[in-house]
mmCIF file of C-alpha atoms in Angstrom:
data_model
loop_
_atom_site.group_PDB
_atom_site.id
_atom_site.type_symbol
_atom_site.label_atom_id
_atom_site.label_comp_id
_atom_site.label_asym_id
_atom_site.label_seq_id
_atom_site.Cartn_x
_atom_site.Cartn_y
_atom_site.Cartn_z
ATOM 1 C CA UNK A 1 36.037 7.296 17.078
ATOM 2 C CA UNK A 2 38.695 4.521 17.219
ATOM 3 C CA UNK A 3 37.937 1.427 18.663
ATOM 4 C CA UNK A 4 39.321 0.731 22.347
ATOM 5 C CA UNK A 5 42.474 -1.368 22.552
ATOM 6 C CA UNK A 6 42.250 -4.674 24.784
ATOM 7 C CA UNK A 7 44.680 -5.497 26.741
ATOM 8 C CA UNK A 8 43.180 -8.386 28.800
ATOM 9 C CA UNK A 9 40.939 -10.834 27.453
ATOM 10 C CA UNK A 10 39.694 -13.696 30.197
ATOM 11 C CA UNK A 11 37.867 -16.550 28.944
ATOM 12 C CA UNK A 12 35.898 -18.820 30.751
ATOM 13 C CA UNK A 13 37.958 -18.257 33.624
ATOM 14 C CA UNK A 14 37.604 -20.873 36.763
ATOM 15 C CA UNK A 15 39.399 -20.665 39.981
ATOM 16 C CA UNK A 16 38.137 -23.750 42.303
ATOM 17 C CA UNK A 17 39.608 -24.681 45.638
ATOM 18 C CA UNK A 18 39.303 -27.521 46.414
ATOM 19 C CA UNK A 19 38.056 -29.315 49.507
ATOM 20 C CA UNK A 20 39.523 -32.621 51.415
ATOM 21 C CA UNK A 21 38.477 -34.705 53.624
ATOM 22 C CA UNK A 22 40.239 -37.515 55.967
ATOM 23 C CA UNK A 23 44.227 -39.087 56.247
ATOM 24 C CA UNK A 24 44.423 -39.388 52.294
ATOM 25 C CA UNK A 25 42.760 -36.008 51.741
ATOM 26 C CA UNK A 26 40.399 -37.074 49.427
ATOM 27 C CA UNK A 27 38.701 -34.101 47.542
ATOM 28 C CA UNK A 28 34.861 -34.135 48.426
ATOM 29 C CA UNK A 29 34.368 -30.735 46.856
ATOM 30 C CA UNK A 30 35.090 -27.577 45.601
ATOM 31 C CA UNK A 31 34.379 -23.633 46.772
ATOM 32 C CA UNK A 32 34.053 -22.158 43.705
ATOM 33 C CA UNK A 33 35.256 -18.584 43.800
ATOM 34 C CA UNK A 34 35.558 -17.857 40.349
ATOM 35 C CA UNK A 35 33.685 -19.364 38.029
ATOM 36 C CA UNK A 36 33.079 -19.050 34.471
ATOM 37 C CA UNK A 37 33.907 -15.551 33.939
ATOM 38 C CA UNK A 38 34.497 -13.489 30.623
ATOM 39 C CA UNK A 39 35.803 -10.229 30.056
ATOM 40 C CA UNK A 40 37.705 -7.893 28.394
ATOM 41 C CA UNK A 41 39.961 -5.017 29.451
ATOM 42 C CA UNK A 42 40.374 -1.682 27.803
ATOM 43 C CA UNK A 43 43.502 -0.116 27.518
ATOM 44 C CA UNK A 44 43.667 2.886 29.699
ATOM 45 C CA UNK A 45 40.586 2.641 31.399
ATOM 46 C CA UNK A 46 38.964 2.013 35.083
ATOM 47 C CA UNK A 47 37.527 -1.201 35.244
ATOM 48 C CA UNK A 48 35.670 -1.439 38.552
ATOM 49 C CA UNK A 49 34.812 -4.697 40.232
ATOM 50 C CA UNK A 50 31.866 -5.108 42.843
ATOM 51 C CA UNK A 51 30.130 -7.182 45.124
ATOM 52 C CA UNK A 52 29.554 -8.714 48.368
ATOM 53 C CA UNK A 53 31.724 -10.241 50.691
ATOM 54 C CA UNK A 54 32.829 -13.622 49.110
ATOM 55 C CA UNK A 55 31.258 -12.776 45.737
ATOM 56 C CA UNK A 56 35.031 -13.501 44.218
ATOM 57 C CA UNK A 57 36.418 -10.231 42.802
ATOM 58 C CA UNK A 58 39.456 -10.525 45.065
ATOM 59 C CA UNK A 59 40.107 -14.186 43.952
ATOM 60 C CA UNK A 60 39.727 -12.643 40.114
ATOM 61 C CA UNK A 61 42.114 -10.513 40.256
ATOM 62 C CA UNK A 62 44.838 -12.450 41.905
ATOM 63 C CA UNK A 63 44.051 -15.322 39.427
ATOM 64 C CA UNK A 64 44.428 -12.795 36.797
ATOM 65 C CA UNK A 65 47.604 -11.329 38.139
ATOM 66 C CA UNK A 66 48.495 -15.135 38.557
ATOM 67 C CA UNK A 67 48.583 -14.955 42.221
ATOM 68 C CA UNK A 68 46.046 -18.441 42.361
ATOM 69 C CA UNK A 69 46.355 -20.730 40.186
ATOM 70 C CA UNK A 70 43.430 -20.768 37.980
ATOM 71 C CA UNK A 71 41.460 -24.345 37.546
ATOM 72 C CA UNK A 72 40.227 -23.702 34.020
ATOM 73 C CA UNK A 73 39.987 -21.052 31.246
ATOM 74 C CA UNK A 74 42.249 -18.262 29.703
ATOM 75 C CA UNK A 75 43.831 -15.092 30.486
ATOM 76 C CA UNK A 76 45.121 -13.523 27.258
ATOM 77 C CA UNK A 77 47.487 -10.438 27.689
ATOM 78 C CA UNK A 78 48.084 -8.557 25.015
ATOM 79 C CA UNK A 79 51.750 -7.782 23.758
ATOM 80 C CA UNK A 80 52.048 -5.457 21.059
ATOM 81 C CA UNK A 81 49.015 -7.023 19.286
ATOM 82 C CA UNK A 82 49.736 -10.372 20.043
ATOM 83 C CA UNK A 83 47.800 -12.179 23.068
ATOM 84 C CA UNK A 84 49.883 -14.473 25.118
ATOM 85 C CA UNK A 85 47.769 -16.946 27.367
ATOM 86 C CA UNK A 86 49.466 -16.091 30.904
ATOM 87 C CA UNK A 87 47.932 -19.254 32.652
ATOM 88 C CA UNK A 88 50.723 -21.160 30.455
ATOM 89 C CA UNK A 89 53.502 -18.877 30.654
ATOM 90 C CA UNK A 90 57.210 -20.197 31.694
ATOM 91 C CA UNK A 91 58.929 -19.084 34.586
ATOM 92 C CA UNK A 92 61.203 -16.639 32.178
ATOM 93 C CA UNK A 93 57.853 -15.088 30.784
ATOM 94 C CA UNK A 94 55.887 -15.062 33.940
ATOM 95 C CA UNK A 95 59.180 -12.763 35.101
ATOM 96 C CA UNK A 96 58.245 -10.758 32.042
ATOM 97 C CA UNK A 97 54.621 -10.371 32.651
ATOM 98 C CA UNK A 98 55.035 -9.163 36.702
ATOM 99 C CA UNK A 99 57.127 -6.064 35.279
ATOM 100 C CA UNK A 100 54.003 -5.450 33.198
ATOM 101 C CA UNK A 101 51.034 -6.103 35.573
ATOM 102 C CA UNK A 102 51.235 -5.421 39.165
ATOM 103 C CA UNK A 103 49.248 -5.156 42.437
ATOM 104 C CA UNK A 104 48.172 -2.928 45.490
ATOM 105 C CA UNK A 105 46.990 -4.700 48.217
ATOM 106 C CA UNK A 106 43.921 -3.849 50.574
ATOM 107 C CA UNK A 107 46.600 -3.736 53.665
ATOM 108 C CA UNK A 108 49.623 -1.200 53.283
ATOM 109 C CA UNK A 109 51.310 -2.437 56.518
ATOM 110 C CA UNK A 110 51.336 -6.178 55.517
ATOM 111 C CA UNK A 111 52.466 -5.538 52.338
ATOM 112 C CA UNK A 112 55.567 -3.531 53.904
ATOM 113 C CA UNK A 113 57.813 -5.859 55.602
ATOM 114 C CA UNK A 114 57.723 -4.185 59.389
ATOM 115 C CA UNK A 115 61.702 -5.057 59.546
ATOM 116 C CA UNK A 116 63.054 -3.405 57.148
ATOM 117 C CA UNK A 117 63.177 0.236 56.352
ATOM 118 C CA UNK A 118 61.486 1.562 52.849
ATOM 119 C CA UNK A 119 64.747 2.032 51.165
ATOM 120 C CA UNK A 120 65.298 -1.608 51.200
ATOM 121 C CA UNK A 121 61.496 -2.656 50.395
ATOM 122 C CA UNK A 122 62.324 -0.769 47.667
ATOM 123 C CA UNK A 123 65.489 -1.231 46.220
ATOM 124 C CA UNK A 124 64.855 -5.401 46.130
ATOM 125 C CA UNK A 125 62.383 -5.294 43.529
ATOM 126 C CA UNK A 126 64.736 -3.226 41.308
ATOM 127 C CA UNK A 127 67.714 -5.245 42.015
ATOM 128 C CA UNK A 128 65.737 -8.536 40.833
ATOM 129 C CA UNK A 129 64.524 -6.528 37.562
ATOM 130 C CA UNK A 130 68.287 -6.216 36.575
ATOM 131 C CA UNK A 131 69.042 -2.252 37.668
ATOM 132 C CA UNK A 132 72.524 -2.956 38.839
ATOM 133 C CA UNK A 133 74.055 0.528 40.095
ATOM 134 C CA UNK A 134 72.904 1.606 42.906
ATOM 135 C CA UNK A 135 72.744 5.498 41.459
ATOM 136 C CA UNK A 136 70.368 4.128 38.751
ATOM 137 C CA UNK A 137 68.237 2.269 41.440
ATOM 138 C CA UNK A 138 67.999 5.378 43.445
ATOM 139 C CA UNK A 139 67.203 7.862 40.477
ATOM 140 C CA UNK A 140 64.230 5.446 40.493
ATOM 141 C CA UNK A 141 63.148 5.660 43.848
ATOM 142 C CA UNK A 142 63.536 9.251 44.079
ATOM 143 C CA UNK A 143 61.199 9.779 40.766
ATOM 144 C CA UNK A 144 58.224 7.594 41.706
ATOM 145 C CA UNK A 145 58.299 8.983 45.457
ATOM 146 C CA UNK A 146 57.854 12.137 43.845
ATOM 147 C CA UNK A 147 54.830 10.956 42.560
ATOM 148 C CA UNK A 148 53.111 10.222 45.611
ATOM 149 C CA UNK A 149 54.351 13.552 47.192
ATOM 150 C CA UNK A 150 56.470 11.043 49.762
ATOM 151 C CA UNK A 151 59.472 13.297 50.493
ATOM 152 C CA UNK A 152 63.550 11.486 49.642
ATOM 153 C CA UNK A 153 64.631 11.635 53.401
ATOM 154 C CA UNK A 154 61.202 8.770 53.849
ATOM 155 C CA UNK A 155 63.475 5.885 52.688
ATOM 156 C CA UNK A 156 65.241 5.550 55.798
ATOM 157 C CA UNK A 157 62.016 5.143 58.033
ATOM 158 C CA UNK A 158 60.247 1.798 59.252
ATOM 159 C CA UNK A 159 57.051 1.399 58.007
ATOM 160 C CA UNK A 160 55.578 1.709 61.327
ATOM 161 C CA UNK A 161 56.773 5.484 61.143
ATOM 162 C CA UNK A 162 53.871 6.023 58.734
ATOM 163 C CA UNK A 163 50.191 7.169 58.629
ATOM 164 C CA UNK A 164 47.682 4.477 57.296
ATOM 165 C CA UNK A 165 47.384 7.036 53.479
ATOM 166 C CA UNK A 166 51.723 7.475 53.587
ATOM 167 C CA UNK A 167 51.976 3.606 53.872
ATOM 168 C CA UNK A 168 49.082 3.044 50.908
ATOM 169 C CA UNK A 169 50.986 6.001 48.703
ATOM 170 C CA UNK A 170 54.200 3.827 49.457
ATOM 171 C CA UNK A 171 52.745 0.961 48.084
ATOM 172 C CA UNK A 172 51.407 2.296 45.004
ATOM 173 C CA UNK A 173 54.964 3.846 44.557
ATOM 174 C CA UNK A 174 56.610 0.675 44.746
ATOM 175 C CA UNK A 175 54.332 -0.980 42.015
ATOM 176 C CA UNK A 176 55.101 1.634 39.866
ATOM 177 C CA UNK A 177 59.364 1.349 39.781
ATOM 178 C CA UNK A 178 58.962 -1.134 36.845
ATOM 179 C CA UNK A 179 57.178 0.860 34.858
ATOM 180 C CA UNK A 180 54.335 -1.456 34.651
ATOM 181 C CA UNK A 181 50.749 -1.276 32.306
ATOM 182 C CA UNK A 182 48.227 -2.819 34.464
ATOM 183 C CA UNK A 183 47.681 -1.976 38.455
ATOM 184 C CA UNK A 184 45.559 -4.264 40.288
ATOM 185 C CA UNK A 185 44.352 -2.333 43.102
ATOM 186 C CA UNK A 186 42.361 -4.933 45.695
ATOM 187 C CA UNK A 187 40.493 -2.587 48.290
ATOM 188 C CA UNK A 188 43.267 0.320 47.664
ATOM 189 C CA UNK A 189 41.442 2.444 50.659
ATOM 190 C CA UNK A 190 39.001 0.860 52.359
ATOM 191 C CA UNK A 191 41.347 0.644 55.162
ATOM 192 C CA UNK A 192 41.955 4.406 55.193
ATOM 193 C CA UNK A 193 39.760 7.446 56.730
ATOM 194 C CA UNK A 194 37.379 8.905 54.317
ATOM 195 C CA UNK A 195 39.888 12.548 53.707
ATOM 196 C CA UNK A 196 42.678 9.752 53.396
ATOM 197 C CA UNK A 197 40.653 8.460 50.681
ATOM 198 C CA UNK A 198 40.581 11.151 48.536
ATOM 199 C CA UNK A 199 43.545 12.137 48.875
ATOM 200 C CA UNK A 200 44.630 8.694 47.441
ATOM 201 C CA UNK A 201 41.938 8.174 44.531
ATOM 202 C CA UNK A 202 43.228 11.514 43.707
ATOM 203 C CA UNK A 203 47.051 10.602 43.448
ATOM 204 C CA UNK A 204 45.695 7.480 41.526
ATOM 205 C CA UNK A 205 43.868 9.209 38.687
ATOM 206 C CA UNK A 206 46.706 11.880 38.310
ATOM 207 C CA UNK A 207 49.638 8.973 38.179
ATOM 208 C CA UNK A 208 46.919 6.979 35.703
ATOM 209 C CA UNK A 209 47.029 10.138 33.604
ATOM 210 C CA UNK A 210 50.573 10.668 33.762
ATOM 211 C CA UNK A 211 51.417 6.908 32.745
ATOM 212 C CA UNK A 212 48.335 6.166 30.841
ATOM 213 C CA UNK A 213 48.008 2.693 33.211
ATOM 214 C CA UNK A 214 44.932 0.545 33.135
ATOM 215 C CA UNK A 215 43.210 -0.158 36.477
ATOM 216 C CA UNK A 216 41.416 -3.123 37.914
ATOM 217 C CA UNK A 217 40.059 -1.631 40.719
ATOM 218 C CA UNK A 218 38.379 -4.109 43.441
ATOM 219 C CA UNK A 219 36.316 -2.134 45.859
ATOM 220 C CA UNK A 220 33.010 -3.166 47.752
ATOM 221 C CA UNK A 221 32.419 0.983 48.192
ATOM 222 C CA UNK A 222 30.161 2.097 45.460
ATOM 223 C CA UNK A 223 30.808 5.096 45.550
ATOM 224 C CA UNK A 224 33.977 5.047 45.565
ATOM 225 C CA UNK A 225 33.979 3.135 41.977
ATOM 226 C CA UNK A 226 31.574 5.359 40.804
ATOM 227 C CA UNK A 227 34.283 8.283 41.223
ATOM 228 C CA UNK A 228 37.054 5.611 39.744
ATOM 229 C CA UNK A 229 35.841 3.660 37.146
ATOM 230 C CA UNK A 230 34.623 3.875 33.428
ATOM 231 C CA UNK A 231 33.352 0.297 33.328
ATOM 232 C CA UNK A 232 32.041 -1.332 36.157
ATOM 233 C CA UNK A 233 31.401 -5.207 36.725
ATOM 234 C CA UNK A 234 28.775 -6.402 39.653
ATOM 235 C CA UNK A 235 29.817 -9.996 40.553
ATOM 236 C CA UNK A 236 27.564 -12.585 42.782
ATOM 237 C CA UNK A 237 28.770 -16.023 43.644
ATOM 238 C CA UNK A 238 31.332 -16.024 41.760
ATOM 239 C CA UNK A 239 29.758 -15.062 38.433
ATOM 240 C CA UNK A 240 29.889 -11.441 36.527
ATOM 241 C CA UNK A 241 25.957 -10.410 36.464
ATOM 242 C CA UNK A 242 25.805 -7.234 35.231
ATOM 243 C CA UNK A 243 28.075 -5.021 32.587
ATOM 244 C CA UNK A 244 28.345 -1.254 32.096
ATOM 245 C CA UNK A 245 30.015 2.304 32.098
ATOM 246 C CA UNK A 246 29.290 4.120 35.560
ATOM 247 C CA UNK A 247 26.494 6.518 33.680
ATOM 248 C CA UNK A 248 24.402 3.571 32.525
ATOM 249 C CA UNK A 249 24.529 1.211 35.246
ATOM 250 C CA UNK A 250 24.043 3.932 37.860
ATOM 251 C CA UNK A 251 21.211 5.555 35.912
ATOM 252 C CA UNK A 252 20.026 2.149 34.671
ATOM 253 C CA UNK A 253 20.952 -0.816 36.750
ATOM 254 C CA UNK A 254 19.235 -3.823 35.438
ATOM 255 C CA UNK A 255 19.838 -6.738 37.972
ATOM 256 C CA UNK A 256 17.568 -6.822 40.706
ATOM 257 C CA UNK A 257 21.181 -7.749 43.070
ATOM 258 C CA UNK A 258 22.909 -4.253 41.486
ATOM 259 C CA UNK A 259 19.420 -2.262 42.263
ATOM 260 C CA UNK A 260 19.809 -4.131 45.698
ATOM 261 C CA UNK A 261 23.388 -2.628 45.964
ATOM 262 C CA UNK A 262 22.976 0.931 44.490
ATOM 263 C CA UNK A 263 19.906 1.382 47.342
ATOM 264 C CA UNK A 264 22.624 0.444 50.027
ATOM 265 C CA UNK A 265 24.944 4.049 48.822
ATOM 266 C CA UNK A 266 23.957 6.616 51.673
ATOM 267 C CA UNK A 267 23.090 9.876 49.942
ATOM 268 C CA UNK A 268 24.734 12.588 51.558
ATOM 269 C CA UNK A 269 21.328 15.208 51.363
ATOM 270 C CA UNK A 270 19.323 15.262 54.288
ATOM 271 C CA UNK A 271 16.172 16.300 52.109
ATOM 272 C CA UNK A 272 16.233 13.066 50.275
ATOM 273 C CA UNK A 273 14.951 9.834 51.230
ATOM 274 C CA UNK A 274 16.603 6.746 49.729
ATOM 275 C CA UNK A 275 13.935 3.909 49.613
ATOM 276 C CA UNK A 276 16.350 0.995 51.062
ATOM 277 C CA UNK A 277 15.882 -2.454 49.020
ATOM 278 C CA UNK A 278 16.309 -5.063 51.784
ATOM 279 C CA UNK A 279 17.480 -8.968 49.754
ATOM 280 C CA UNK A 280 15.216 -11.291 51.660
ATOM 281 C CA UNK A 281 17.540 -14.568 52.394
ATOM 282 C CA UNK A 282 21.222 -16.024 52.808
ATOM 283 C CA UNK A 283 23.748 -15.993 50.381
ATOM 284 C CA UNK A 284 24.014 -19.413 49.225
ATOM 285 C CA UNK A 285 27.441 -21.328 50.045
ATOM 286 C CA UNK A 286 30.094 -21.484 46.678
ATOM 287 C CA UNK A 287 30.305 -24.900 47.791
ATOM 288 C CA UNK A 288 26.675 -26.013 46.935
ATOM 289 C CA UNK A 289 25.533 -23.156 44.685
ATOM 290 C CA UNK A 290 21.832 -23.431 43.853
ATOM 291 C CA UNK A 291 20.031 -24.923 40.605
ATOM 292 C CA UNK A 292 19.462 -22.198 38.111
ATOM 293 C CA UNK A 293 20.148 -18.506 38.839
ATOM 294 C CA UNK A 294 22.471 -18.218 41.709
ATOM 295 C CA UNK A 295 21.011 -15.091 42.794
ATOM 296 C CA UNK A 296 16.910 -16.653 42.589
ATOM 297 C CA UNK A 297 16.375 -17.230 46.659
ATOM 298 C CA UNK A 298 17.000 -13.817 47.069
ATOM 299 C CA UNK A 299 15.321 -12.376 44.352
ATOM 300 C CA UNK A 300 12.359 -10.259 44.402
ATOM 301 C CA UNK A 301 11.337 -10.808 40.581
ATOM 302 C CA UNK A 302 11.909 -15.004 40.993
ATOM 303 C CA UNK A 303 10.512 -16.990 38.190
ATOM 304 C CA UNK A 304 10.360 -20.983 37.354
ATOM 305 C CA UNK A 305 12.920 -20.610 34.852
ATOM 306 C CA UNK A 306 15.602 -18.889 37.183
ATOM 307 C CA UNK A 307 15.038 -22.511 39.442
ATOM 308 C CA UNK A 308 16.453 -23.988 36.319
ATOM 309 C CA UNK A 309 18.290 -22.396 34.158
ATOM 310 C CA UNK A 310 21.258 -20.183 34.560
ATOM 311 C CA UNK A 311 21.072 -16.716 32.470
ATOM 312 C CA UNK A 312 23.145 -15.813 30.344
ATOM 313 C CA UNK A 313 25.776 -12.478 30.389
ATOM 314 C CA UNK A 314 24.296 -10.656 27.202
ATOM 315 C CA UNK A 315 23.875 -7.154 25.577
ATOM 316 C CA UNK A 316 20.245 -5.691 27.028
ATOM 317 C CA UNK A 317 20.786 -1.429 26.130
ATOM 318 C CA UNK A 318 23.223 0.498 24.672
ATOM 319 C CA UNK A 319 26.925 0.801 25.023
ATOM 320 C CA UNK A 320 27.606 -2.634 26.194
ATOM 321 C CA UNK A 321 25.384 -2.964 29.032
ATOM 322 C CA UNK A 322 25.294 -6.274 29.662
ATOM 323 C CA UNK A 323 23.067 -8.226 32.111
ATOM 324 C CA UNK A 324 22.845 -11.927 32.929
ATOM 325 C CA UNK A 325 18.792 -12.274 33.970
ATOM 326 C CA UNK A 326 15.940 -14.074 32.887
ATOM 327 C CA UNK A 327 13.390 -10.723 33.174
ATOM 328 C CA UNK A 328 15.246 -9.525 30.282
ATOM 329 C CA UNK A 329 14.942 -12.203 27.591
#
């Protein structure tokens, strides 16, 4: 078997906001939302991101996409073989780089200005991108609206004029007009019904398919990445803490936080009784993160050495599951 092509490397990546205080805004400290992650993408695959609320997989993928600024570290994109560190890219390349990597946002309505009707939402983007006729732009709009079974005569609506799904499946149509590699999906449909839902994962692994596009997909639904995703990444506090494809870290999982998690996922049997694992404790503030382990005041399994030293992301089983925790060393 070949080996996997990457098409994202991030290294060391930190995104830090920082905190004032006072007339001369002096910065007394920093939430850190991302911070210190690694990771590589696979051409073509599902790459699923979890966590909690606040855990920072929103922040990494719009400091990936270039959205936030990141404080420190490297995002390497690969073209044709070559990988180009976007966090130093010049305006003419960043231009470049959005044709190649886009986003769908959580919320389809905000991401549709309520003013102006689809045709124009989408015609903008293809203006800026250098499609000058009008005919060509259209041919355009016509094709990817086909591929979210949105029918032609659509254009000329508001986006108020649309279901919750219709407004999502516009959205993903618009990213798609450029052509682009890489969708960055941030909470695609948790804002949808449950039949909207599939409806929409659906149309997403068809059009992945069809264009062979790689997916970041940001959910906090399990199982909703467990139907998505090849490769799955469980962050807390800002840090990646567990590695794997969907077999071995739903099978397997290794972290006492991603046990915590999978025990959440209702099972939908009324037979079977799920034994609920309850995390004793608060999440500690990204502001003042503890000493050691992060995830140690919550942690059923603590030890001395998670007080005081942080684990470290490595290989624990096969096929790359990785797992950053002391009760595997």
């Amino acid at each position: 078997m070949s080996e996997k092509e990457v098409i994202f490397k991030i290294n060391n990546l930190k995104t830090w906001f920082p905190i004032t205080k006072g007339a001369f805004k002096k910065v007394v400290g920093h939430v850190k939302a991302v911070d210190n992650v690694s990771l590589e993408v696979y051409r073509g695959e599902t790459l699923g991101i979890v966590g909690e609320s606040g855990c920072g997989k929103s922040t990494l993928g719009k400091t990936v996409m270039m959205l936030e600024n990141p404080t420190d570290g490297e995002v390497l994109y690969n073209y044709n073989g070559t990988f180009k560190d976007v966090t130093r890219f010049s305006k003419d390349e960043m231009f470049d780089f959005r044709k190649k990597v886009q986003m769908v946002f959580q919320d389809p309505y905000s991401a549709l200005n309520p003013q102006k009707k689809i045709y124009t939402s989408f015609e903008e983007p293809l203006k800026i991108h250098g499609i000058n006729t009008q005919e060509e732009r259209e041919k355009v709009m016509l094709r990817v609206l086909n591929m979210v079974n949105i029918q032609p005569d659509y254009l000329m609506r508001y986006p108020h004029e649309f279901s919750g799904g219709q407004r999502q499946r516009l959205c993903i149509a618009r990213a798609l007009e450029v052509m682009p590699d890489v969708l960055i999906c941030d909470e695609p449909v948790s804002a949808l019904d449950v039949s909207i839902q599939a409806q929409v994962l659906n149309l997403m692994k068809d059009i992945q398919k069809e264009m062979n596009l790689t997916y970041l997909f940001i959910a906090h639904d399990l199982s909703v990445v467990q139907y998505m995703s090849d490769r799955i990444v469980v962050m807390y506090l800002g840090k990646i803490v567990e590695v794997a494809d969907k077999y071995g870290l739903y099978s397997n999982p290794m972290h006492p936080y991603t046990k915590a998690l999978l025990s959440a996922v209702p099972v939908p049997d009324i037979h079977t009784k799920k034994k609920r694992q309850i995390l004793e404790g608060e999440v500690p503030s990204p502001i003042n993160k503890p000493s050691g382990c992060a995830f140690h005041n919550r942690c059923p399994h603590c030890m001395e050495i998670c007080k005081k030293e942080d684990p470290i992301l490595s290989d624990k089983a096969e096929n790359g599951h990785k797992v950053a925790c002391h009760l595997y060393r």
